[in-house]
mmCIF file of C-alpha atoms in Angstrom:
data_model
loop_
_atom_site.group_PDB
_atom_site.id
_atom_site.type_symbol
_atom_site.label_atom_id
_atom_site.label_comp_id
_atom_site.label_asym_id
_atom_site.label_seq_id
_atom_site.Cartn_x
_atom_site.Cartn_y
_atom_site.Cartn_z
ATOM 1 C CA MET A 119 3.298 46.940 -26.955
ATOM 2 C CA THR A 120 3.078 47.960 -23.310
ATOM 3 C CA ASP A 121 4.830 45.705 -20.847
ATOM 4 C CA VAL A 122 2.679 44.082 -18.219
ATOM 5 C CA PRO A 123 3.915 44.932 -14.703
ATOM 6 C CA THR A 124 4.830 41.995 -12.513
ATOM 7 C CA THR A 125 5.369 41.443 -8.840
ATOM 8 C CA LYS A 126 8.632 40.245 -7.371
ATOM 9 C CA ALA A 127 7.220 36.721 -7.499
ATOM 10 C CA GLY A 128 6.829 36.993 -11.259
ATOM 11 C CA VAL A 129 3.061 37.216 -11.197
ATOM 12 C CA ALA A 130 1.391 39.320 -13.826
ATOM 13 C CA ALA A 131 -0.332 42.262 -12.088
ATOM 14 C CA THR A 132 -3.060 42.727 -14.657
ATOM 15 C CA GLY A 133 -6.043 42.601 -12.313
ATOM 16 C CA THR A 134 -7.424 39.672 -14.327
ATOM 17 C CA GLY A 135 -6.469 36.925 -11.942
ATOM 18 C CA VAL A 136 -3.543 35.742 -14.108
ATOM 19 C CA ARG A 137 -0.945 33.785 -12.161
ATOM 20 C CA SER A 138 2.431 32.271 -12.814
ATOM 21 C CA ARG A 139 1.755 28.597 -13.436
ATOM 22 C CA PRO A 140 4.829 26.454 -12.870
ATOM 23 C CA ARG A 141 4.461 23.609 -15.337
ATOM 24 C CA ALA A 142 5.681 20.843 -13.032
ATOM 25 C CA VAL A 143 3.172 21.572 -10.269
ATOM 26 C CA LEU A 144 0.029 20.048 -11.792
ATOM 27 C CA PRO A 145 1.496 16.673 -12.840
ATOM 28 C CA ALA A 146 3.457 16.466 -9.587
ATOM 29 C CA LEU A 147 0.363 17.058 -7.444
ATOM 30 C CA CYS A 148 -1.616 14.526 -9.490
ATOM 31 C CA ALA A 149 1.046 11.893 -8.780
ATOM 32 C CA THR A 150 1.402 12.767 -5.109
ATOM 33 C CA GLN A 151 -2.355 12.892 -4.441
ATOM 34 C CA ILE A 152 -2.834 9.437 -5.969
ATOM 35 C CA THR A 153 0.066 8.062 -3.926
ATOM 36 C CA SER A 154 -0.638 9.850 -0.638
ATOM 37 C CA TRP A 155 -4.335 8.991 -0.557
ATOM 38 C CA GLY A 156 -3.688 5.489 -1.866
ATOM 39 C CA VAL A 157 -1.012 4.581 0.691
ATOM 40 C CA VAL A 158 -1.948 6.561 3.813
ATOM 41 C CA TYR A 159 -5.753 6.291 3.522
ATOM 42 C CA TYR A 160 -6.945 3.465 1.269
ATOM 43 C CA ALA A 161 -4.414 0.807 2.264
ATOM 44 C CA PHE A 162 -5.837 0.629 5.794
ATOM 45 C CA PRO A 163 -9.290 -0.838 5.010
ATOM 46 C CA VAL A 164 -7.571 -3.456 2.841
ATOM 47 C CA LEU A 165 -5.094 -4.446 5.577
ATOM 48 C CA ASN A 166 -7.192 -4.002 8.712
ATOM 49 C CA SER A 167 -8.524 -7.568 8.831
ATOM 50 C CA ARG A 168 -4.967 -8.888 8.579
ATOM 51 C CA ILE A 169 -3.778 -6.477 11.279
ATOM 52 C CA THR A 170 -6.437 -7.627 13.724
ATOM 53 C CA ALA A 171 -5.927 -11.302 12.916
ATOM 54 C CA ASP A 172 -2.180 -11.047 13.462
ATOM 55 C CA THR A 173 -2.156 -8.883 16.576
ATOM 56 C CA GLY A 174 -5.362 -9.796 18.357
ATOM 57 C CA TRP A 175 -6.376 -6.136 18.577
ATOM 58 C CA SER A 176 -10.096 -5.602 17.987
ATOM 59 C CA PRO A 177 -11.289 -4.071 14.681
ATOM 60 C CA THR A 178 -13.026 -1.363 16.691
ATOM 61 C CA THR A 179 -9.736 -0.381 18.322
ATOM 62 C CA THR A 180 -7.701 -0.315 15.107
ATOM 63 C CA THR A 181 -10.437 1.600 13.294
ATOM 64 C CA ALA A 182 -10.566 4.077 16.187
ATOM 65 C CA ALA A 183 -6.817 4.660 15.732
ATOM 66 C CA PHE A 184 -7.428 5.406 12.049
ATOM 67 C CA SER A 185 -10.316 7.734 12.921
ATOM 68 C CA GLY A 186 -7.981 9.455 15.393
ATOM 69 C CA ALA A 187 -5.715 10.240 12.468
ATOM 70 C CA LEU A 188 -8.624 11.885 10.649
ATOM 71 C CA LEU A 189 -9.455 13.968 13.715
ATOM 72 C CA VAL A 190 -5.836 15.116 14.063
ATOM 73 C CA SER A 191 -5.831 15.967 10.356
ATOM 74 C CA ALA A 192 -8.927 18.144 10.760
ATOM 75 C CA LEU A 193 -7.439 20.091 13.676
ATOM 76 C CA ALA A 194 -3.941 20.385 12.198
ATOM 77 C CA GLY A 195 -5.388 21.795 8.983
ATOM 78 C CA ILE A 196 -6.092 25.148 10.673
ATOM 79 C CA PRO A 197 -2.501 26.139 11.623
ATOM 80 C CA ILE A 198 -1.196 24.532 8.445
ATOM 81 C CA GLY A 199 -3.549 26.794 6.491
ATOM 82 C CA ARG A 200 -1.893 29.874 8.029
ATOM 83 C CA ILE A 201 1.542 28.617 6.976
ATOM 84 C CA LEU A 202 0.292 27.938 3.451
ATOM 85 C CA ASP A 203 -1.012 31.497 3.107
ATOM 86 C CA ARG A 204 2.330 32.985 4.153
ATOM 87 C CA ARG A 205 4.942 30.610 2.761
ATOM 88 C CA GLY A 206 3.351 28.378 0.186
ATOM 89 C CA PRO A 207 3.113 24.589 -0.107
ATOM 90 C CA ARG A 208 6.706 23.411 -0.655
ATOM 91 C CA ALA A 209 7.906 23.136 2.935
ATOM 92 C CA VAL A 210 4.493 22.005 4.210
ATOM 93 C CA MET A 211 3.998 19.215 1.686
ATOM 94 C CA THR A 212 7.614 18.028 1.692
ATOM 95 C CA THR A 213 7.652 17.841 5.486
ATOM 96 C CA GLY A 214 4.262 16.138 5.400
ATOM 97 C CA SER A 215 5.600 13.490 3.030
ATOM 98 C CA VAL A 216 8.513 12.773 5.361
ATOM 99 C CA LEU A 217 6.121 12.507 8.315
ATOM 100 C CA ALA A 218 3.872 10.181 6.316
ATOM 101 C CA VAL A 219 6.746 7.798 5.650
ATOM 102 C CA LEU A 220 7.834 7.877 9.303
ATOM 103 C CA SER A 221 4.278 7.298 10.513
ATOM 104 C CA LEU A 222 3.751 4.282 8.247
ATOM 105 C CA LEU A 223 7.055 2.764 9.341
ATOM 106 C CA THR A 224 5.991 3.301 12.960
ATOM 107 C CA ILE A 225 2.662 1.578 12.256
ATOM 108 C CA ALA A 226 4.329 -1.268 10.369
ATOM 109 C CA HIS A 227 6.780 -2.071 13.150
ATOM 110 C CA ALA A 228 4.617 -1.171 16.168
ATOM 111 C CA PRO A 229 5.407 -3.650 18.963
ATOM 112 C CA ASN A 230 2.213 -2.791 20.842
ATOM 113 C CA LEU A 231 -1.135 -1.038 20.459
ATOM 114 C CA ALA A 232 0.068 2.232 21.999
ATOM 115 C CA THR A 233 2.802 2.589 19.367
ATOM 116 C CA PHE A 234 0.314 1.671 16.638
ATOM 117 C CA VAL A 235 -2.038 4.439 17.797
ATOM 118 C CA ALA A 236 0.843 6.933 18.046
ATOM 119 C CA GLY A 237 1.818 6.106 14.477
ATOM 120 C CA TRP A 238 -1.690 6.871 13.261
ATOM 121 C CA LEU A 239 -1.852 10.150 15.182
ATOM 122 C CA LEU A 240 1.392 11.186 13.480
ATOM 123 C CA ALA A 241 -0.152 10.125 10.173
ATOM 124 C CA GLY A 242 -2.999 12.554 10.870
ATOM 125 C CA THR A 243 -0.575 15.479 10.788
ATOM 126 C CA ALA A 244 0.901 14.092 7.571
ATOM 127 C CA MET A 245 -2.603 13.895 6.040
ATOM 128 C CA ALA A 246 -3.241 17.557 6.823
ATOM 129 C CA ALA A 247 0.049 18.505 5.143
ATOM 130 C CA THR A 248 -0.220 16.335 2.022
ATOM 131 C CA PHE A 249 -3.867 15.674 1.140
ATOM 132 C CA TYR A 250 -6.256 17.941 -0.782
ATOM 133 C CA HIS A 251 -6.128 20.994 1.505
ATOM 134 C CA PRO A 252 -2.518 22.108 0.768
ATOM 135 C CA ALA A 253 -2.802 20.997 -2.857
ATOM 136 C CA PHE A 254 -5.928 23.117 -3.285
ATOM 137 C CA ALA A 255 -4.201 26.092 -1.656
ATOM 138 C CA ALA A 256 -1.276 25.784 -4.082
ATOM 139 C CA LEU A 257 -3.475 25.551 -7.163
ATOM 140 C CA THR A 258 -5.780 28.346 -6.018
ATOM 141 C CA ARG A 259 -2.904 30.806 -5.615
ATOM 142 C CA TRP A 260 -0.873 29.780 -8.674
ATOM 143 C CA TRP A 261 -3.779 29.236 -11.100
ATOM 144 C CA GLY A 262 -5.912 32.229 -10.112
ATOM 145 C CA ASP A 263 -9.101 32.526 -12.156
ATOM 146 C CA ASP A 264 -8.373 29.231 -13.917
ATOM 147 C CA ARG A 265 -8.265 27.349 -10.624
ATOM 148 C CA VAL A 266 -11.407 25.256 -11.249
ATOM 149 C CA ARG A 267 -9.737 23.504 -14.181
ATOM 150 C CA ALA A 268 -6.611 22.765 -12.150
ATOM 151 C CA LEU A 269 -8.617 21.615 -9.126
ATOM 152 C CA THR A 270 -10.681 19.337 -11.356
ATOM 153 C CA VAL A 271 -7.576 17.714 -12.838
ATOM 154 C CA VAL A 272 -6.056 17.012 -9.410
ATOM 155 C CA THR A 273 -9.292 15.668 -7.897
ATOM 156 C CA LEU A 274 -9.764 13.415 -10.921
ATOM 157 C CA ALA A 275 -6.283 12.049 -10.267
ATOM 158 C CA GLY A 276 -6.990 11.719 -6.553
ATOM 159 C CA GLY A 277 -10.088 9.724 -7.405
ATOM 160 C CA LEU A 278 -7.825 7.042 -8.882
ATOM 161 C CA ALA A 279 -6.057 6.459 -5.562
ATOM 162 C CA SER A 280 -8.275 3.570 -4.491
ATOM 163 C CA THR A 281 -8.340 2.181 -8.028
ATOM 164 C CA VAL A 282 -4.531 1.956 -8.066
ATOM 165 C CA PHE A 283 -3.563 1.230 -4.486
ATOM 166 C CA ALA A 284 -6.370 -0.946 -3.124
ATOM 167 C CA PRO A 285 -5.578 -3.770 -5.606
ATOM 168 C CA LEU A 286 -1.830 -3.157 -5.210
ATOM 169 C CA THR A 287 -2.096 -3.380 -1.422
ATOM 170 C CA ALA A 288 -4.178 -6.550 -1.671
ATOM 171 C CA ALA A 289 -1.646 -8.109 -4.062
ATOM 172 C CA LEU A 290 1.253 -7.310 -1.725
ATOM 173 C CA ALA A 291 -0.673 -8.679 1.251
ATOM 174 C CA GLU A 292 -1.151 -11.980 -0.562
ATOM 175 C CA HIS A 293 2.624 -12.495 -0.575
ATOM 176 C CA PHE A 294 3.829 -10.605 2.512
ATOM 177 C CA SER A 295 2.698 -9.851 6.047
ATOM 178 C CA TRP A 296 0.792 -6.645 6.728
ATOM 179 C CA ARG A 297 3.920 -5.218 8.349
ATOM 180 C CA THR A 298 6.056 -5.873 5.273
ATOM 181 C CA THR A 299 3.279 -4.572 3.026
ATOM 182 C CA TYR A 300 3.133 -1.277 4.922
ATOM 183 C CA THR A 301 6.940 -1.046 4.799
ATOM 184 C CA VAL A 302 6.958 -1.499 1.012
ATOM 185 C CA LEU A 303 4.172 1.076 0.626
ATOM 186 C CA ALA A 304 6.073 3.527 2.844
ATOM 187 C CA VAL A 305 9.082 3.217 0.543
ATOM 188 C CA VAL A 306 6.891 3.787 -2.525
ATOM 189 C CA LEU A 307 5.327 6.811 -0.834
ATOM 190 C CA GLY A 308 8.711 8.320 0.014
ATOM 191 C CA VAL A 309 10.247 7.726 -3.411
ATOM 192 C CA ILE A 310 7.334 9.410 -5.209
ATOM 193 C CA THR A 311 6.139 12.192 -2.935
ATOM 194 C CA ILE A 312 9.212 13.573 -1.151
ATOM 195 C CA PRO A 313 11.196 14.546 -4.294
ATOM 196 C CA ALA A 314 8.032 15.581 -6.152
ATOM 197 C CA HIS A 315 7.039 18.052 -3.436
ATOM 198 C CA ALA A 316 10.588 19.262 -2.839
ATOM 199 C CA LEU A 317 11.425 19.845 -6.511
ATOM 200 C CA ALA A 318 8.142 20.661 -8.271
ATOM 201 C CA LEU A 319 6.909 23.227 -5.723
ATOM 202 C CA ARG A 320 10.027 25.438 -5.792
ATOM 203 C CA SER A 321 8.487 28.274 -7.802
ATOM 204 C CA PRO A 322 8.107 31.637 -6.019
ATOM 205 C CA TRP A 323 4.935 31.895 -3.976
ATOM 206 C CA PRO A 324 2.833 34.743 -5.388
ATOM 207 C CA SER A 325 1.765 37.525 -3.076
ATOM 208 C CA ALA A 326 -1.853 37.491 -1.962
ATOM 209 C CA PRO A 327 -3.953 39.072 -4.733
ATOM 210 C CA THR A 328 -4.982 42.684 -4.440
ATOM 211 C CA ALA A 329 -6.768 43.033 -7.767
ATOM 212 C CA ALA A 330 -10.366 44.115 -8.043
ATOM 213 C CA GLY A 331 -12.762 41.423 -7.034
ATOM 214 C CA GLN A 332 -10.481 39.883 -4.433
ATOM 215 C CA SER A 333 -11.485 40.138 -0.809
ATOM 216 C CA LEU A 334 -9.111 42.013 1.493
ATOM 217 C CA THR A 335 -11.270 41.498 4.569
ATOM 218 C CA PRO A 336 -9.104 40.086 7.355
ATOM 219 C CA ALA A 337 -9.594 36.370 7.967
ATOM 220 C CA PRO A 338 -10.913 36.578 11.544
ATOM 221 C CA PRO A 339 -13.930 38.847 10.756
ATOM 222 C CA VAL A 340 -14.813 36.617 7.787
ATOM 223 C CA ALA A 341 -14.596 33.510 9.967
ATOM 224 C CA ARG A 342 -17.054 35.071 12.432
ATOM 225 C CA SER A 343 -19.480 36.325 9.807
ATOM 226 C CA ARG A 344 -22.969 34.880 9.428
ATOM 227 C CA PRO A 345 -22.405 33.536 5.858
ATOM 228 C CA PHE A 346 -19.197 31.750 6.911
ATOM 229 C CA LEU A 347 -20.759 30.165 9.995
ATOM 230 C CA LEU A 348 -23.831 29.070 8.051
ATOM 231 C CA LEU A 349 -21.629 27.653 5.305
ATOM 232 C CA ALA A 350 -19.555 25.724 7.848
ATOM 233 C CA ALA A 351 -22.728 24.313 9.393
ATOM 234 C CA ALA A 352 -24.159 23.386 5.986
ATOM 235 C CA LEU A 353 -20.995 21.618 4.812
ATOM 236 C CA THR A 354 -20.652 19.827 8.153
ATOM 237 C CA LEU A 355 -24.200 18.438 8.044
ATOM 238 C CA SER A 356 -23.861 17.561 4.381
ATOM 239 C CA GLY A 357 -20.465 15.942 4.952
ATOM 240 C CA PHE A 358 -21.771 13.811 7.791
ATOM 241 C CA ALA A 359 -24.638 12.584 5.625
ATOM 242 C CA MET A 360 -22.400 11.975 2.629
ATOM 243 C CA TYR A 361 -19.782 9.898 4.447
ATOM 244 C CA ALA A 362 -22.386 7.946 6.398
ATOM 245 C CA VAL A 363 -24.101 7.093 3.099
ATOM 246 C CA VAL A 364 -20.831 5.883 1.560
ATOM 247 C CA MET A 365 -20.113 3.631 4.537
ATOM 248 C CA GLY A 366 -23.740 2.477 4.772
ATOM 249 C CA LEU A 367 -24.348 1.677 1.107
ATOM 250 C CA VAL A 368 -23.082 -1.906 1.238
ATOM 251 C CA PRO A 369 -25.161 -2.912 4.299
ATOM 252 C CA LEU A 370 -28.207 -1.106 2.841
ATOM 253 C CA LEU A 371 -27.971 -3.106 -0.383
ATOM 254 C CA THR A 372 -27.360 -6.382 1.419
ATOM 255 C CA GLU A 373 -30.499 -5.712 3.495
ATOM 256 C CA ARG A 374 -32.268 -5.377 0.127
ATOM 257 C CA GLY A 375 -31.058 -8.824 -0.969
ATOM 258 C CA ALA A 376 -27.827 -8.013 -2.826
ATOM 259 C CA THR A 377 -24.769 -10.132 -2.252
ATOM 260 C CA THR A 378 -21.718 -8.521 -0.697
ATOM 261 C CA THR A 379 -19.945 -8.684 -4.060
ATOM 262 C CA GLU A 380 -22.866 -6.986 -5.840
ATOM 263 C CA ALA A 381 -22.997 -4.298 -3.166
ATOM 264 C CA ALA A 382 -19.250 -3.745 -3.464
ATOM 265 C CA TRP A 383 -19.622 -3.293 -7.220
ATOM 266 C CA ALA A 384 -22.362 -0.725 -6.603
ATOM 267 C CA LEU A 385 -20.030 1.153 -4.265
ATOM 268 C CA GLY A 386 -17.250 1.015 -6.849
ATOM 269 C CA LEU A 387 -19.522 2.262 -9.612
ATOM 270 C CA GLY A 388 -20.544 5.101 -7.289
ATOM 271 C CA GLY A 389 -16.868 6.036 -7.220
ATOM 272 C CA ALA A 390 -16.897 6.125 -11.020
ATOM 273 C CA GLY A 391 -19.887 8.462 -10.820
ATOM 274 C CA GLN A 392 -17.868 10.662 -8.495
ATOM 275 C CA THR A 393 -15.181 11.012 -11.160
ATOM 276 C CA LEU A 394 -17.861 11.891 -13.721
ATOM 277 C CA GLY A 395 -19.285 14.526 -11.394
ATOM 278 C CA ARG A 396 -15.930 16.264 -11.088
ATOM 279 C CA THR A 397 -15.710 16.631 -14.866
ATOM 280 C CA LEU A 398 -19.103 18.369 -14.876
ATOM 281 C CA TYR A 399 -18.478 20.874 -12.099
ATOM 282 C CA ALA A 400 -16.928 23.625 -14.241
ATOM 283 C CA THR A 401 -20.027 23.643 -16.463
ATOM 284 C CA VAL A 402 -22.318 23.759 -13.436
ATOM 285 C CA ALA A 403 -20.290 26.636 -11.959
ATOM 286 C CA ARG A 404 -20.535 28.703 -15.139
ATOM 287 C CA HIS A 405 -24.321 28.610 -15.144
ATOM 288 C CA THR A 406 -25.173 29.060 -11.474
ATOM 289 C CA SER A 407 -24.511 31.493 -8.649
ATOM 290 C CA VAL A 408 -22.429 30.217 -5.771
ATOM 291 C CA THR A 409 -25.283 30.199 -3.237
ATOM 292 C CA ALA A 410 -27.771 28.545 -5.586
ATOM 293 C CA ARG A 411 -25.126 25.998 -6.605
ATOM 294 C CA THR A 412 -24.336 25.126 -2.997
ATOM 295 C CA ALA A 413 -27.956 24.692 -1.952
ATOM 296 C CA ALA A 414 -28.874 22.737 -5.094
ATOM 297 C CA LEU A 415 -25.990 20.274 -4.909
ATOM 298 C CA VAL A 416 -26.479 19.629 -1.189
ATOM 299 C CA ALA A 417 -30.211 19.121 -1.780
ATOM 300 C CA ALA A 418 -29.437 16.775 -4.687
ATOM 301 C CA GLY A 419 -27.313 14.704 -2.339
ATOM 302 C CA GLY A 420 -30.255 14.469 0.028
ATOM 303 C CA ALA A 421 -32.588 13.501 -2.801
ATOM 304 C CA THR A 422 -30.400 10.591 -3.896
ATOM 305 C CA THR A 423 -30.099 9.440 -0.278
ATOM 306 C CA ALA A 424 -33.893 9.532 0.129
ATOM 307 C CA ALA A 425 -34.326 7.600 -3.121
ATOM 308 C CA LEU A 426 -31.964 4.884 -1.904
ATOM 309 C CA ALA A 427 -33.985 4.695 1.327
ATOM 310 C CA LEU A 428 -37.420 4.532 -0.301
ATOM 311 C CA ILE A 429 -36.858 2.449 -3.452
ATOM 312 C CA PRO A 430 -36.529 -1.267 -2.614
ATOM 313 C CA GLY A 431 -35.245 -2.376 -6.007
ATOM 314 C CA PRO A 432 -34.570 -3.907 -8.415
ATOM 315 C CA LEU A 433 -30.808 -4.015 -7.951
ATOM 316 C CA PRO A 434 -29.906 -2.356 -11.301
ATOM 317 C CA LEU A 435 -32.012 0.656 -10.327
ATOM 318 C CA LEU A 436 -30.302 0.843 -6.927
ATOM 319 C CA VAL A 437 -26.903 0.686 -8.655
ATOM 320 C CA LEU A 438 -27.970 3.523 -10.952
ATOM 321 C CA LEU A 439 -28.979 5.570 -7.894
ATOM 322 C CA ALA A 440 -25.549 4.839 -6.351
ATOM 323 C CA VAL A 441 -23.879 6.159 -9.501
ATOM 324 C CA ILE A 442 -26.030 9.313 -9.453
ATOM 325 C CA ALA A 443 -25.237 9.792 -5.766
ATOM 326 C CA GLY A 444 -21.541 9.458 -6.615
ATOM 327 C CA THR A 445 -21.891 12.085 -9.338
ATOM 328 C CA VAL A 446 -23.321 14.512 -6.797
ATOM 329 C CA ARG A 447 -20.484 13.706 -4.358
ATOM 330 C CA GLY A 448 -17.939 14.482 -7.050
ATOM 331 C CA ASN A 449 -19.464 17.931 -7.510
ATOM 332 C CA LEU A 450 -19.554 18.486 -3.750
ATOM 333 C CA THR A 451 -15.789 17.862 -3.497
ATOM 334 C CA LEU A 452 -15.064 20.728 -5.880
ATOM 335 C CA LEU A 453 -17.814 22.848 -4.331
ATOM 336 C CA GLN A 454 -15.983 22.706 -1.014
ATOM 337 C CA ALA A 455 -12.615 23.344 -2.686
ATOM 338 C CA THR A 456 -13.943 26.585 -4.220
ATOM 339 C CA ALA A 457 -16.305 27.643 -1.413
ATOM 340 C CA VAL A 458 -13.892 30.218 0.047
ATOM 341 C CA THR A 459 -12.619 31.733 -3.191
ATOM 342 C CA ASP A 460 -16.078 32.037 -4.714
ATOM 343 C CA ARG A 461 -17.220 34.128 -1.732
ATOM 344 C CA TRP A 462 -14.178 35.853 -0.232
ATOM 345 C CA GLY A 463 -11.389 35.606 -2.823
ATOM 346 C CA THR A 464 -8.024 33.896 -2.475
ATOM 347 C CA THR A 465 -6.267 36.249 -0.040
ATOM 348 C CA HIS A 466 -6.851 34.134 3.085
ATOM 349 C CA TYR A 467 -7.644 30.863 1.333
ATOM 350 C CA GLY A 468 -5.377 28.599 3.395
ATOM 351 C CA ARG A 469 -6.642 29.678 6.801
ATOM 352 C CA LEU A 470 -10.301 30.069 5.891
ATOM 353 C CA SER A 471 -10.463 26.741 4.077
ATOM 354 C CA GLY A 472 -8.795 25.078 7.063
ATOM 355 C CA LEU A 473 -11.405 26.567 9.404
ATOM 356 C CA LEU A 474 -14.209 25.652 7.024
ATOM 357 C CA SER A 475 -13.127 22.062 6.465
ATOM 358 C CA ALA A 476 -12.202 21.212 10.084
ATOM 359 C CA PRO A 477 -15.732 20.460 11.379
ATOM 360 C CA ALA A 478 -16.637 18.632 8.161
ATOM 361 C CA SER A 479 -13.485 16.514 8.459
ATOM 362 C CA ILE A 480 -14.316 15.688 12.070
ATOM 363 C CA THR A 481 -17.795 14.522 11.108
ATOM 364 C CA ALA A 482 -16.267 12.490 8.256
ATOM 365 C CA ALA A 483 -14.177 10.679 10.853
ATOM 366 C CA LEU A 484 -17.184 10.068 13.113
ATOM 367 C CA ALA A 485 -19.768 9.251 10.423
ATOM 368 C CA PRO A 486 -18.933 5.530 9.979
ATOM 369 C CA PHE A 487 -19.340 4.864 13.701
ATOM 370 C CA ALA A 488 -22.376 7.105 14.117
ATOM 371 C CA GLY A 489 -24.147 5.630 11.097
ATOM 372 C CA ALA A 490 -23.622 2.056 12.256
ATOM 373 C CA ALA A 491 -24.698 2.971 15.789
ATOM 374 C CA LEU A 492 -27.906 4.660 14.604
ATOM 375 C CA ALA A 493 -28.934 1.973 12.127
ATOM 376 C CA GLY A 494 -29.869 -0.524 14.861
ATOM 377 C CA PRO A 495 -32.125 1.710 16.980
ATOM 378 C CA LEU A 496 -33.751 3.132 13.841
ATOM 379 C CA GLY A 497 -34.631 -0.347 12.574
ATOM 380 C CA GLY A 498 -32.224 -0.675 9.669
ATOM 381 C CA TYR A 499 -30.350 1.210 7.004
ATOM 382 C CA PRO A 500 -33.374 2.461 5.000
ATOM 383 C CA ALA A 501 -34.525 4.421 8.066
ATOM 384 C CA LEU A 502 -30.961 5.646 8.628
ATOM 385 C CA PHE A 503 -30.815 6.899 5.037
ATOM 386 C CA LEU A 504 -34.068 8.806 5.508
ATOM 387 C CA LEU A 505 -32.562 10.522 8.542
ATOM 388 C CA LEU A 506 -29.419 11.350 6.554
ATOM 389 C CA ALA A 507 -31.578 12.767 3.757
ATOM 390 C CA ALA A 508 -33.218 15.054 6.333
ATOM 391 C CA PHE A 509 -29.757 16.217 7.433
ATOM 392 C CA SER A 510 -28.935 17.087 3.825
ATOM 393 C CA LEU A 511 -32.200 19.007 3.438
ATOM 394 C CA ALA A 512 -31.401 21.009 6.580
ATOM 395 C CA ALA A 513 -27.926 21.682 5.178
ATOM 396 C CA ALA A 514 -29.419 22.944 1.910
ATOM 397 C CA LEU A 515 -31.670 25.356 3.814
ATOM 398 C CA LEU A 516 -28.657 26.652 5.769
ATOM 399 C CA ALA A 517 -26.758 27.106 2.498
ATOM 400 C CA LEU A 518 -29.389 29.559 1.277
ATOM 401 C CA GLY A 519 -28.157 32.002 3.943
ATOM 402 C CA THR A 520 -24.520 31.993 2.777
ATOM 403 C CA LYS A 521 -24.812 34.802 0.245
ATOM 404 C CA THR A 522 -22.060 37.390 0.820
ATOM 405 C CA PRO A 523 -22.011 41.120 -0.027
ATOM 406 C CA ARG A 524 -19.640 40.263 -2.877
ATOM 407 C CA GLU A 525 -22.218 37.954 -4.459
ATOM 408 C CA LEU A 526 -24.987 40.525 -3.955
ATOM 409 C CA VAL A 527 -22.909 43.090 -5.834
ATOM 410 C CA GLN A 528 -22.163 40.638 -8.661
ATOM 411 C CA SER A 529 -25.845 39.747 -9.039
ATOM 412 C CA SER A 530 -27.089 43.341 -8.975
#
């Protein structure tokens, strides 16, 4: 039997997309995504009312500090993407975990608002270095052609972050102050994520692929190409609509007569739909082209948003629509994770995905404020949802122009 040549990183050079797959990486990233998202992101909405009650700071101000973290994360993702391409995820994600712990301790013990804001801005850098972006880069390079399966597993785990840590945070806050709660969560975060990233991500970082079918076009020309710019615009519009819908679902349903508890259950069931959607993405990807898939899923998001705007009830039907909308969102998460590789290969994945996700992440940070601000002048949340559905339709039309020469060759 002929030996298969390998690179110095131990990657099989078969031209089939086969990669070395360190066994500890997938379970480690599942654990760290649950913990990082759960502690750094989802604990805040649970604790914010206690923070404002204890400190006297306004909810608008504390939420703005949190949104500042999201903005920093979006901008920091671009240089972090370059480091990921060259050196891999170990140093990035381990350092990010340390920064996350330090930022939460700063927030927990902030003597004044300025220190509180500084802690959140530091947390933004930690988000960029520990959330989905670096995890996706690691799985894309190590798993090669089987990356969709690995990405699905990690996003399914990440979807459990609120399920695990929102109740845990609430339980801690019942017995301790918000400062002590954040301190305990920071310790949990450090114990789980720092050693997991430092030890599980030690495997050699494979060289950028050069096999047939992988793009060798330098990153800058790709980032200035018409398909890339249209894709960025489409995902930004779609992301704005998606996050504004998530934040606006509860007030929409309460305007329709639901209680706050019923609306919260609808939002939670939408999260369950999101998990379902992620399990379906691989099947969708096998039977559709990348451009058609992008346009169809973005349009489906707009259709569910329009349905929520136009259908007044009954409540069970609105809950079903929330679940369907969540299913579409779950697919859109993986669509964005694979948007670069499906069009331009994995060679410049870190940098290109950072550039692609930055504007969408910025709009995700601004969407809650913008949606609430627009709802009043528009006359309520149904009208807001119609506007958001129009944004999604425009995004779907833009997505039709994202076909690359690589896809044209594959379809010919």
